[in-house]
Amino acid sequence: MRDVAVVGFAQRQMPEFDGSPTCVELLVPLFAECYEQTGWSRGDIGFWCSGSSDYLAGRSFSFVSAVDAIGVIPPVNESHVEMDLAWAMYEAWLKIQTGEVDTALVYAFGKASAGVLRRTLALQLDPYTMTPLWPDTVSLAGLQARAGIDAGAWDERAMAEVANRSLTDAEKNEYAIRKGGSSVEELLARPMYADPLRKHDCSPVTDGAAAIVLAAGDRAREVRDRPAWIEGLTHSIDPMSMGTRDLTRAPSAARAATAVDLVGVEVAELHAPFSHQELILRRELGLAGDVRINPSGGALTGNPMFSGGGIRIGEAASRIWSGEVSKAVGHATSGPALQQNLLCVLGATTEGARN
Amino acid sequence: MAKQPAAVVGVGQTHHRAKREDVSMAGLCREAIDRALLDANLTLDDIDAIVVGKAPDLFEGVMMPELFLADALGAAGKPLLRVHTAGSVGGSTAIVAASLVQAGVHRRVLTVAFEKQSESNAMWALSVPLPFNMPVHAGAGGYFAPHVRSYIRRSGAPNHVGAIVAAKDRQNALKNPYAHLKNPDTTVESVLASQMLWDPIRYDETCPSSDGACALVIVDEDTAAASPNPAWIHGTVMRSEATTAAERDQVNPQASRDAAAALWKQAGITNPVEEIDAAEIYVPFSWFEPMWLESLGFAEANGGGWRLTESGATAMDGRLPVNCSGGVLSSNPIGASGMLRFGEAALQVRGAAGEHQVDGARRALGHAYGGGSQFFAMWVVGSEKPSN
């Protein structure tokens, strides 16, 4: 495999974006930041790939307008996934691995506030047997949290600890839209939202966008002294059916973890839109007790749909660039109750990448 | 590491119809998948990863349907990707699947593209009013008719060339057991006598609206060794350009010309009209055959395309048979239409196209486009392993 690294990352997160659902106005400054970080211009990008959802935008072909943000005259080598940024990055990584290109800029966007997100996401379910009942995302997550509590896999205190740590860490993240830790006791005293979930157990509805730049070999080294080399990139999916899954587990996350080497990971940015889902992921990934989880504050403090997963990878990469850590993992999820999971292991040297 | 060779060893498609009320979305996809796996002599257990493609989710009314379909598609426990690049998506999806093998990440990849338009209302899905956007209210035909008129004006094409294409493709469809439209009586005269919809596009010059799916099995060199007739991938390309810009040439878009040039270079082809034995070109309205023939470099710009079509060169027995399957004009499950072009090209070089086989086809083009003639996906497949 070729040595490929994350060398650029830019993000925006906000409670309500005052602009169009195509988010073109958000994307243009993000690309400018990526050019500034890399010293490149549009012509240096070998491949473009975006992630977004037509249902979030309330229209067909929402990505078609978004390519205007690139300025696609002359034409570009470009693709789109109806998935999170992390999977757009996966497609770009593939393209670089084929040897066709050496660089890629991937981006994703979503204006979740344009509709009622928890109802919009109900349209992701089985249209014949589930969607007609309109079970919304928060309620489904509540069922999952309750299943874990009943099984003794976690309790409300463990969930509150996740939320408190996240809200405390978010104070240092300028993009987080919910921040401010207090104490586990204080959080547990707050009212229920979707029993056993309290508001702070659920990621806030977030608008936003993000972009990641990938580069191979020397193209990466010319951009940064410490590129975040991709040591492992893998993903897997489980069946959706809520009635037949053990909701306290995420087999696809565990399977992804077996395909990469997580030994020595110092930081894990986990895409857990609900507090108990972080507990599931920590177990499935088998992360050691000293692994720092979500120093950015994680999805509980800001979760823009379709870029929330990729942002975890960008946050993990930032900590490699800064020299803070030498090995980190970024995780992304998609689908109800952790149905689909992706892991991206990043390291400060190419040795791990070659293993 | 250099790009790994990849080949198509299985092609499957559904019987395309206006409404496939006998199957669910999962059933529709499995009909294509099961045929592709049978053709490849593999089972779902042999498959490493799955790549799904379809056009807008509003066409079925389900957000990211691959999530609920994951189990039925055999993706449980495996990586699943979902591609969406407008009308070109069937082609783009096949290219992403091929890149999984070419990158050396997986050895056996299944890709499926589908559209079940009867679940929803495609016309409605395309007509959601958008803030700050001029409503077209014309459907795809109304959108493309001015481009066709512009082509006719530029090239001096006689009015019946579109009808020649429509009659040819509908006759070709009679040889394809999976085709949606089966109109044995279609002739140039009958096409010219059909209702004018969007001048100069007549009713019989438009594609149908279909339910359908297409699936391909794409494998590495070792796996392909077990296949009696792999279709080797000689080149793939994707290009995109803007929807609206004053300097755009929408009749012969630069993204299309750039894509073709890159594709022929990759495949080592210098004279496409001589070196390509069969072409499956995305022609949703008849006039797009001569338009794309020029843009792809099969003929001179501003007139070479219609002359090639008028001469009969694009017929089954012509110099460059185009859309022997009946093409998009005979079956159009939108999200799958591009993959059908890619799959039919593979069938031709595998000698497996049945009644619509071009004798001795060795290299074939699969082509798809989407949006406002702005997204392009193409591949060249061959019966021989590529030398590059």
Short mmCIF file of N, CA and C in Angstrom, two decimals, chain B residues 114-265:
data_model
loop_
_atom_site.label_atom_id
_atom_site.label_comp_id
_atom_site.label_asym_id
_atom_site.label_seq_id
_atom_site.Cartn_x
_atom_site.Cartn_y
_atom_site.Cartn_z
N PHE B 114 -29.46 0.35 -8.36
CA PHE B 114 -30.89 0.11 -8.60
C PHE B 114 -31.69 1.40 -8.58
N GLU B 115 -32.89 1.30 -9.11
CA GLU B 115 -33.89 2.34 -8.94
C GLU B 115 -35.24 1.65 -8.97
N LYS B 116 -36.07 1.98 -7.99
CA LYS B 116 -37.43 1.43 -7.99
C LYS B 116 -38.36 2.64 -7.97
N GLN B 117 -38.45 3.23 -9.14
CA GLN B 117 -39.15 4.52 -9.23
C GLN B 117 -40.62 4.42 -8.88
N SER B 118 -41.17 3.21 -9.03
CA SER B 118 -42.61 3.06 -8.76
C SER B 118 -42.91 3.17 -7.27
N GLU B 119 -41.88 3.12 -6.40
CA GLU B 119 -42.12 3.27 -4.95
C GLU B 119 -42.50 4.71 -4.61
N SER B 120 -42.09 5.63 -5.47
CA SER B 120 -42.31 7.04 -5.17
C SER B 120 -42.75 7.73 -6.45
N ASN B 121 -42.39 8.98 -6.60
CA ASN B 121 -42.77 9.72 -7.79
C ASN B 121 -41.57 10.55 -8.22
N ALA B 122 -40.87 10.05 -9.25
CA ALA B 122 -39.61 10.67 -9.65
C ALA B 122 -39.82 12.11 -10.09
N MET B 123 -40.90 12.36 -10.79
CA MET B 123 -41.15 13.72 -11.29
C MET B 123 -41.28 14.68 -10.10
N TRP B 124 -41.99 14.22 -9.04
CA TRP B 124 -42.11 15.04 -7.84
C TRP B 124 -40.75 15.22 -7.19
N ALA B 125 -40.00 14.12 -7.12
CA ALA B 125 -38.70 14.16 -6.45
C ALA B 125 -37.76 15.15 -7.11
N LEU B 126 -37.95 15.36 -8.41
CA LEU B 126 -37.07 16.29 -9.14
C LEU B 126 -37.63 17.70 -9.15
N SER B 127 -38.81 17.90 -8.60
CA SER B 127 -39.49 19.19 -8.73
C SER B 127 -39.74 19.88 -7.41
N VAL B 128 -38.99 19.48 -6.36
CA VAL B 128 -39.13 20.16 -5.08
C VAL B 128 -38.69 21.61 -5.26
N PRO B 129 -39.54 22.58 -4.92
CA PRO B 129 -39.12 23.97 -5.12
C PRO B 129 -37.94 24.33 -4.22
N LEU B 130 -36.95 25.00 -4.78
CA LEU B 130 -35.75 25.34 -4.04
C LEU B 130 -35.63 26.85 -3.92
N PRO B 131 -35.30 27.33 -2.74
CA PRO B 131 -35.11 28.78 -2.60
C PRO B 131 -33.97 29.27 -3.49
N PHE B 132 -34.13 30.42 -4.08
CA PHE B 132 -33.11 31.08 -4.89
C PHE B 132 -32.73 30.30 -6.15
N ASN B 133 -33.55 29.33 -6.53
CA ASN B 133 -33.30 28.60 -7.77
C ASN B 133 -34.48 28.79 -8.71
N MET B 134 -34.17 29.03 -9.97
CA MET B 134 -35.23 29.18 -10.95
C MET B 134 -35.89 27.83 -11.17
N PRO B 135 -37.21 27.73 -11.02
CA PRO B 135 -37.84 26.44 -11.27
C PRO B 135 -37.81 26.09 -12.75
N VAL B 136 -37.50 24.84 -13.06
CA VAL B 136 -37.48 24.43 -14.47
C VAL B 136 -38.86 23.93 -14.88
N HIS B 137 -39.51 23.14 -14.03
CA HIS B 137 -40.86 22.64 -14.32
C HIS B 137 -40.97 22.01 -15.70
N ALA B 138 -39.90 21.38 -16.14
CA ALA B 138 -39.91 20.90 -17.52
C ALA B 138 -39.54 19.43 -17.60
N GLY B 139 -39.12 18.83 -16.49
CA GLY B 139 -38.62 17.47 -16.56
C GLY B 139 -37.29 17.46 -17.29
N ALA B 140 -36.69 16.28 -17.36
CA ALA B 140 -35.38 16.17 -18.01
C ALA B 140 -35.47 16.53 -19.49
N GLY B 141 -36.56 16.13 -20.15
CA GLY B 141 -36.70 16.40 -21.58
C GLY B 141 -36.72 17.89 -21.87
N GLY B 142 -37.43 18.63 -21.06
CA GLY B 142 -37.49 20.08 -21.24
C GLY B 142 -36.14 20.73 -20.99
N TYR B 143 -35.40 20.13 -20.07
CA TYR B 143 -34.07 20.67 -19.75
C TYR B 143 -33.11 20.47 -20.92
N PHE B 144 -33.19 19.26 -21.54
CA PHE B 144 -32.20 18.93 -22.56
C PHE B 144 -32.60 19.35 -23.97
N ALA B 145 -33.89 19.63 -24.20
CA ALA B 145 -34.34 19.97 -25.56
C ALA B 145 -33.56 21.15 -26.15
N PRO B 146 -33.31 22.22 -25.37
CA PRO B 146 -32.54 23.33 -25.96
C PRO B 146 -31.13 22.90 -26.39
N HIS B 147 -30.54 21.96 -25.67
CA HIS B 147 -29.20 21.48 -26.05
C HIS B 147 -29.29 20.76 -27.39
N VAL B 148 -30.35 19.98 -27.55
CA VAL B 148 -30.53 19.24 -28.81
C VAL B 148 -30.76 20.22 -29.96
N ARG B 149 -31.61 21.22 -29.72
CA ARG B 149 -31.85 22.22 -30.77
C ARG B 149 -30.55 22.91 -31.16
N SER B 150 -29.74 23.19 -30.14
CA SER B 150 -28.46 23.85 -30.40
C SER B 150 -27.55 22.95 -31.24
N TYR B 151 -27.57 21.65 -30.92
CA TYR B 151 -26.75 20.72 -31.68
C TYR B 151 -27.19 20.68 -33.16
N ILE B 152 -28.51 20.62 -33.36
CA ILE B 152 -29.03 20.55 -34.73
C ILE B 152 -28.63 21.81 -35.52
N ARG B 153 -28.75 22.96 -34.84
CA ARG B 153 -28.40 24.22 -35.51
C ARG B 153 -26.92 24.25 -35.87
N ARG B 154 -26.08 23.86 -34.92
CA ARG B 154 -24.63 23.90 -35.14
C ARG B 154 -24.17 22.96 -36.24
N SER B 155 -24.78 21.76 -36.23
CA SER B 155 -24.24 20.69 -37.06
C SER B 155 -24.98 20.55 -38.37
N GLY B 156 -26.11 21.26 -38.51
CA GLY B 156 -26.92 21.14 -39.73
C GLY B 156 -27.51 19.75 -39.89
N ALA B 157 -27.79 19.09 -38.79
CA ALA B 157 -28.31 17.72 -38.87
C ALA B 157 -29.72 17.70 -39.42
N PRO B 158 -30.04 16.74 -40.30
CA PRO B 158 -31.43 16.59 -40.75
C PRO B 158 -32.32 16.08 -39.60
N ASN B 159 -33.60 16.43 -39.66
CA ASN B 159 -34.50 16.19 -38.52
C ASN B 159 -34.73 14.73 -38.18
N HIS B 160 -34.46 13.81 -39.11
CA HIS B 160 -34.83 12.42 -38.86
C HIS B 160 -33.72 11.62 -38.16
N VAL B 161 -32.57 12.24 -37.85
CA VAL B 161 -31.47 11.47 -37.28
C VAL B 161 -31.84 10.92 -35.89
N GLY B 162 -32.54 11.76 -35.11
CA GLY B 162 -32.98 11.27 -33.80
C GLY B 162 -33.87 10.05 -33.95
N ALA B 163 -34.72 10.07 -34.94
CA ALA B 163 -35.64 8.95 -35.16
C ALA B 163 -34.89 7.68 -35.57
N ILE B 164 -33.80 7.85 -36.29
CA ILE B 164 -32.99 6.68 -36.67
C ILE B 164 -32.45 5.99 -35.41
N VAL B 165 -31.99 6.82 -34.46
CA VAL B 165 -31.45 6.27 -33.21
C VAL B 165 -32.55 5.53 -32.44
N ALA B 166 -33.70 6.19 -32.30
CA ALA B 166 -34.79 5.59 -31.52
C ALA B 166 -35.23 4.27 -32.14
N ALA B 167 -35.40 4.24 -33.45
CA ALA B 167 -35.85 3.01 -34.12
C ALA B 167 -34.80 1.91 -33.95
N LYS B 168 -33.54 2.27 -34.10
CA LYS B 168 -32.45 1.28 -33.96
C LYS B 168 -32.45 0.68 -32.55
N ASP B 169 -32.49 1.57 -31.52
CA ASP B 169 -32.37 1.06 -30.15
C ASP B 169 -33.59 0.22 -29.76
N ARG B 170 -34.77 0.61 -30.25
CA ARG B 170 -35.97 -0.18 -29.91
C ARG B 170 -35.93 -1.53 -30.63
N GLN B 171 -35.36 -1.57 -31.82
CA GLN B 171 -35.22 -2.86 -32.52
C GLN B 171 -34.16 -3.71 -31.79
N ASN B 172 -33.06 -3.07 -31.35
CA ASN B 172 -32.04 -3.81 -30.59
C ASN B 172 -32.63 -4.41 -29.32
N ALA B 173 -33.52 -3.67 -28.69
CA ALA B 173 -34.11 -4.12 -27.41
C ALA B 173 -34.87 -5.43 -27.58
N LEU B 174 -35.36 -5.70 -28.80
CA LEU B 174 -36.10 -6.94 -29.04
C LEU B 174 -35.19 -8.15 -28.86
N LYS B 175 -33.88 -7.93 -28.97
CA LYS B 175 -32.90 -9.02 -28.82
C LYS B 175 -32.41 -9.15 -27.38
N ASN B 176 -32.89 -8.26 -26.49
CA ASN B 176 -32.44 -8.26 -25.09
C ASN B 176 -33.59 -8.70 -24.20
N PRO B 177 -33.48 -9.90 -23.60
CA PRO B 177 -34.61 -10.42 -22.82
C PRO B 177 -34.95 -9.57 -21.60
N TYR B 178 -34.04 -8.72 -21.16
CA TYR B 178 -34.29 -7.93 -19.95
C TYR B 178 -34.87 -6.55 -20.24
N ALA B 179 -34.90 -6.14 -21.50
CA ALA B 179 -35.29 -4.77 -21.83
C ALA B 179 -36.73 -4.48 -21.42
N HIS B 180 -36.98 -3.23 -21.05
CA HIS B 180 -38.31 -2.79 -20.62
C HIS B 180 -39.24 -2.65 -21.84
N LEU B 181 -38.85 -1.82 -22.80
CA LEU B 181 -39.74 -1.57 -23.94
C LEU B 181 -39.53 -2.64 -25.02
N LYS B 182 -40.63 -3.20 -25.47
CA LYS B 182 -40.58 -4.18 -26.56
C LYS B 182 -41.60 -3.73 -27.59
N ASN B 183 -41.16 -2.90 -28.49
CA ASN B 183 -42.07 -2.34 -29.50
C ASN B 183 -41.61 -2.74 -30.89
N PRO B 184 -42.03 -3.94 -31.35
CA PRO B 184 -41.51 -4.46 -32.61
C PRO B 184 -41.87 -3.60 -33.83
N ASP B 185 -42.88 -2.77 -33.68
CA ASP B 185 -43.33 -2.01 -34.85
C ASP B 185 -42.65 -0.65 -34.99
N THR B 186 -41.69 -0.36 -34.10
CA THR B 186 -41.06 0.97 -34.16
C THR B 186 -40.17 1.10 -35.40
N THR B 187 -40.44 2.12 -36.20
CA THR B 187 -39.62 2.42 -37.38
C THR B 187 -39.30 3.90 -37.36
N VAL B 188 -38.42 4.33 -38.24
CA VAL B 188 -38.10 5.76 -38.33
C VAL B 188 -39.39 6.54 -38.57
N GLU B 189 -40.24 6.00 -39.44
CA GLU B 189 -41.49 6.70 -39.77
C GLU B 189 -42.42 6.79 -38.56
N SER B 190 -42.51 5.69 -37.81
CA SER B 190 -43.42 5.72 -36.65
C SER B 190 -42.91 6.65 -35.58
N VAL B 191 -41.58 6.73 -35.42
CA VAL B 191 -41.02 7.66 -34.43
C VAL B 191 -41.35 9.09 -34.84
N LEU B 192 -41.17 9.38 -36.14
CA LEU B 192 -41.43 10.74 -36.62
C LEU B 192 -42.92 11.10 -36.53
N ALA B 193 -43.76 10.08 -36.47
CA ALA B 193 -45.21 10.32 -36.38
C ALA B 193 -45.67 10.42 -34.93
N SER B 194 -44.77 10.14 -33.99
CA SER B 194 -45.21 10.18 -32.59
C SER B 194 -45.29 11.63 -32.10
N GLN B 195 -45.98 11.76 -30.96
CA GLN B 195 -46.27 13.08 -30.39
C GLN B 195 -44.98 13.89 -30.12
N MET B 196 -45.02 15.16 -30.49
CA MET B 196 -43.91 16.05 -30.13
C MET B 196 -44.07 16.41 -28.66
N LEU B 197 -43.02 16.17 -27.85
CA LEU B 197 -43.09 16.51 -26.43
C LEU B 197 -42.38 17.82 -26.13
N TRP B 198 -41.07 17.83 -26.40
CA TRP B 198 -40.28 19.04 -26.19
C TRP B 198 -39.53 19.25 -27.50
N ASP B 199 -40.03 20.09 -28.34
CA ASP B 199 -39.45 20.27 -29.67
C ASP B 199 -37.94 20.38 -29.60
N PRO B 200 -37.15 19.57 -30.27
CA PRO B 200 -37.50 18.60 -31.32
C PRO B 200 -37.62 17.15 -30.83
N ILE B 201 -37.81 16.95 -29.51
CA ILE B 201 -37.83 15.59 -28.98
C ILE B 201 -39.26 15.05 -28.99
N ARG B 202 -39.45 13.95 -29.75
CA ARG B 202 -40.77 13.33 -29.82
C ARG B 202 -40.91 12.22 -28.77
N TYR B 203 -42.14 11.82 -28.51
CA TYR B 203 -42.41 10.82 -27.47
C TYR B 203 -41.55 9.58 -27.65
N ASP B 204 -41.47 9.06 -28.85
CA ASP B 204 -40.72 7.81 -29.07
C ASP B 204 -39.21 8.02 -29.02
N GLU B 205 -38.77 9.24 -28.83
CA GLU B 205 -37.34 9.51 -28.73
C GLU B 205 -36.89 9.67 -27.28
N THR B 206 -37.80 9.37 -26.35
CA THR B 206 -37.47 9.52 -24.94
C THR B 206 -37.35 8.16 -24.27
N CYS B 207 -36.61 8.14 -23.14
CA CYS B 207 -36.44 6.91 -22.38
C CYS B 207 -37.69 6.66 -21.54
N PRO B 208 -37.93 5.40 -21.20
CA PRO B 208 -39.02 5.10 -20.28
C PRO B 208 -38.58 5.35 -18.83
N SER B 209 -39.51 5.20 -17.92
CA SER B 209 -39.22 5.26 -16.48
C SER B 209 -39.35 3.83 -15.97
N SER B 210 -38.28 3.27 -15.45
CA SER B 210 -38.25 1.83 -15.15
C SER B 210 -37.90 1.54 -13.70
N ASP B 211 -38.37 0.40 -13.23
CA ASP B 211 -37.84 -0.25 -12.03
C ASP B 211 -36.80 -1.26 -12.51
N GLY B 212 -35.65 -1.28 -11.86
CA GLY B 212 -34.65 -2.28 -12.28
C GLY B 212 -33.37 -2.16 -11.50
N ALA B 213 -32.52 -3.17 -11.66
CA ALA B 213 -31.23 -3.19 -10.97
C ALA B 213 -30.21 -3.88 -11.85
N CYS B 214 -28.95 -3.59 -11.56
CA CYS B 214 -27.84 -4.24 -12.26
C CYS B 214 -26.76 -4.53 -11.22
N ALA B 215 -26.11 -5.66 -11.35
CA ALA B 215 -25.04 -6.01 -10.41
C ALA B 215 -23.83 -6.54 -11.18
N LEU B 216 -22.65 -6.26 -10.67
CA LEU B 216 -21.41 -6.74 -11.27
C LEU B 216 -20.53 -7.37 -10.19
N VAL B 217 -19.80 -8.40 -10.57
CA VAL B 217 -18.78 -8.95 -9.69
C VAL B 217 -17.42 -8.61 -10.29
N ILE B 218 -16.63 -7.86 -9.53
CA ILE B 218 -15.32 -7.39 -10.01
C ILE B 218 -14.24 -8.02 -9.13
N VAL B 219 -13.26 -8.67 -9.76
CA VAL B 219 -12.29 -9.46 -8.99
C VAL B 219 -10.85 -9.18 -9.43
N ASP B 220 -9.91 -9.68 -8.62
CA ASP B 220 -8.50 -9.51 -8.91
C ASP B 220 -8.02 -10.57 -9.91
N GLU B 221 -6.76 -10.44 -10.26
CA GLU B 221 -6.17 -11.30 -11.29
C GLU B 221 -6.27 -12.79 -10.94
N ASP B 222 -5.97 -13.13 -9.70
CA ASP B 222 -6.00 -14.55 -9.29
C ASP B 222 -7.40 -15.13 -9.42
N THR B 223 -8.38 -14.38 -8.93
CA THR B 223 -9.76 -14.87 -9.00
C THR B 223 -10.22 -14.95 -10.45
N ALA B 224 -9.81 -13.98 -11.24
CA ALA B 224 -10.24 -13.94 -12.65
C ALA B 224 -9.70 -15.13 -13.43
N ALA B 225 -8.61 -15.72 -12.94
CA ALA B 225 -8.02 -16.87 -13.64
C ALA B 225 -9.00 -18.03 -13.74
N ALA B 226 -9.96 -18.08 -12.80
CA ALA B 226 -10.93 -19.18 -12.81
C ALA B 226 -12.10 -18.90 -13.75
N SER B 227 -12.16 -17.71 -14.29
CA SER B 227 -13.28 -17.35 -15.17
C SER B 227 -12.94 -17.68 -16.62
N PRO B 228 -13.89 -18.27 -17.35
CA PRO B 228 -13.62 -18.56 -18.76
C PRO B 228 -13.55 -17.31 -19.62
N ASN B 229 -14.17 -16.24 -19.17
CA ASN B 229 -14.24 -15.06 -20.04
C ASN B 229 -14.28 -13.74 -19.24
N PRO B 230 -13.22 -13.43 -18.51
CA PRO B 230 -13.24 -12.16 -17.76
C PRO B 230 -13.21 -10.96 -18.71
N ALA B 231 -13.88 -9.89 -18.29
CA ALA B 231 -13.79 -8.62 -19.01
C ALA B 231 -12.80 -7.75 -18.23
N TRP B 232 -11.61 -7.58 -18.78
CA TRP B 232 -10.55 -6.82 -18.08
C TRP B 232 -10.83 -5.33 -18.19
N ILE B 233 -10.58 -4.64 -17.08
CA ILE B 233 -10.81 -3.20 -17.06
C ILE B 233 -9.55 -2.50 -17.56
N HIS B 234 -9.68 -1.82 -18.70
CA HIS B 234 -8.52 -1.17 -19.35
C HIS B 234 -8.39 0.30 -18.98
N GLY B 235 -9.46 0.87 -18.47
CA GLY B 235 -9.39 2.28 -18.09
C GLY B 235 -10.70 2.72 -17.46
N THR B 236 -10.62 3.62 -16.47
CA THR B 236 -11.82 4.18 -15.86
C THR B 236 -11.61 5.68 -15.71
N VAL B 237 -12.70 6.44 -15.77
CA VAL B 237 -12.55 7.89 -15.61
C VAL B 237 -13.84 8.51 -15.09
N MET B 238 -13.68 9.55 -14.26
CA MET B 238 -14.80 10.36 -13.81
C MET B 238 -14.41 11.83 -13.94
N ARG B 239 -15.33 12.66 -14.42
CA ARG B 239 -15.09 14.10 -14.48
C ARG B 239 -16.40 14.83 -14.18
N SER B 240 -16.27 15.98 -13.53
CA SER B 240 -17.44 16.80 -13.19
C SER B 240 -17.19 18.25 -13.56
N GLU B 241 -18.27 18.93 -13.94
CA GLU B 241 -18.18 20.37 -14.12
C GLU B 241 -19.43 21.04 -13.56
N ALA B 242 -19.45 22.36 -13.56
CA ALA B 242 -20.53 23.12 -12.92
C ALA B 242 -21.85 22.99 -13.69
N THR B 243 -22.96 23.24 -12.97
CA THR B 243 -24.27 23.21 -13.63
C THR B 243 -24.45 24.44 -14.51
N THR B 244 -24.12 25.57 -13.94
CA THR B 244 -24.42 26.83 -14.61
C THR B 244 -23.19 27.71 -14.67
N ALA B 245 -22.81 28.05 -15.88
CA ALA B 245 -21.71 28.99 -16.08
C ALA B 245 -21.79 29.46 -17.53
N ALA B 246 -21.58 30.73 -17.72
CA ALA B 246 -21.76 31.31 -19.06
C ALA B 246 -20.87 30.63 -20.08
N GLU B 247 -19.67 30.23 -19.66
CA GLU B 247 -18.72 29.68 -20.63
C GLU B 247 -18.91 28.19 -20.88
N ARG B 248 -19.93 27.58 -20.25
CA ARG B 248 -20.13 26.14 -20.47
C ARG B 248 -20.64 25.87 -21.89
N ASP B 249 -20.15 24.82 -22.50
CA ASP B 249 -20.73 24.32 -23.74
C ASP B 249 -21.54 23.08 -23.37
N GLN B 250 -22.85 23.26 -23.23
CA GLN B 250 -23.66 22.14 -22.74
C GLN B 250 -23.94 21.10 -23.81
N VAL B 251 -23.69 21.43 -25.07
CA VAL B 251 -23.86 20.45 -26.15
C VAL B 251 -22.66 19.49 -26.16
N ASN B 252 -21.50 20.04 -25.92
CA ASN B 252 -20.28 19.23 -25.94
C ASN B 252 -19.41 19.65 -24.76
N PRO B 253 -19.82 19.22 -23.54
CA PRO B 253 -19.18 19.74 -22.33
C PRO B 253 -17.70 19.38 -22.23
N GLN B 254 -16.95 20.30 -21.66
CA GLN B 254 -15.52 20.06 -21.51
C GLN B 254 -15.24 18.85 -20.63
N ALA B 255 -16.07 18.64 -19.58
CA ALA B 255 -15.85 17.49 -18.70
C ALA B 255 -15.94 16.18 -19.49
N SER B 256 -16.86 16.15 -20.47
CA SER B 256 -17.01 14.97 -21.31
C SER B 256 -15.78 14.78 -22.20
N ARG B 257 -15.34 15.86 -22.82
CA ARG B 257 -14.17 15.76 -23.71
C ARG B 257 -12.92 15.40 -22.92
N ASP B 258 -12.76 16.02 -21.74
CA ASP B 258 -11.60 15.72 -20.90
C ASP B 258 -11.61 14.26 -20.46
N ALA B 259 -12.81 13.79 -20.07
CA ALA B 259 -12.93 12.41 -19.59
C ALA B 259 -12.56 11.44 -20.71
N ALA B 260 -13.10 11.69 -21.91
CA ALA B 260 -12.82 10.79 -23.04
C ALA B 260 -11.33 10.76 -23.34
N ALA B 261 -10.72 11.93 -23.37
CA ALA B 261 -9.28 11.99 -23.69
C ALA B 261 -8.48 11.19 -22.67
N ALA B 262 -8.82 11.36 -21.37
CA ALA B 262 -8.09 10.63 -20.32
C ALA B 262 -8.34 9.13 -20.44
N LEU B 263 -9.56 8.76 -20.78
CA LEU B 263 -9.91 7.35 -20.88
C LEU B 263 -9.15 6.67 -22.02
N TRP B 264 -9.18 7.29 -23.20
CA TRP B 264 -8.50 6.67 -24.35
C TRP B 264 -7.00 6.54 -24.08
N LYS B 265 -6.44 7.55 -23.40
CA LYS B 265 -5.02 7.51 -23.08
C LYS B 265 -4.71 6.32 -22.15
#
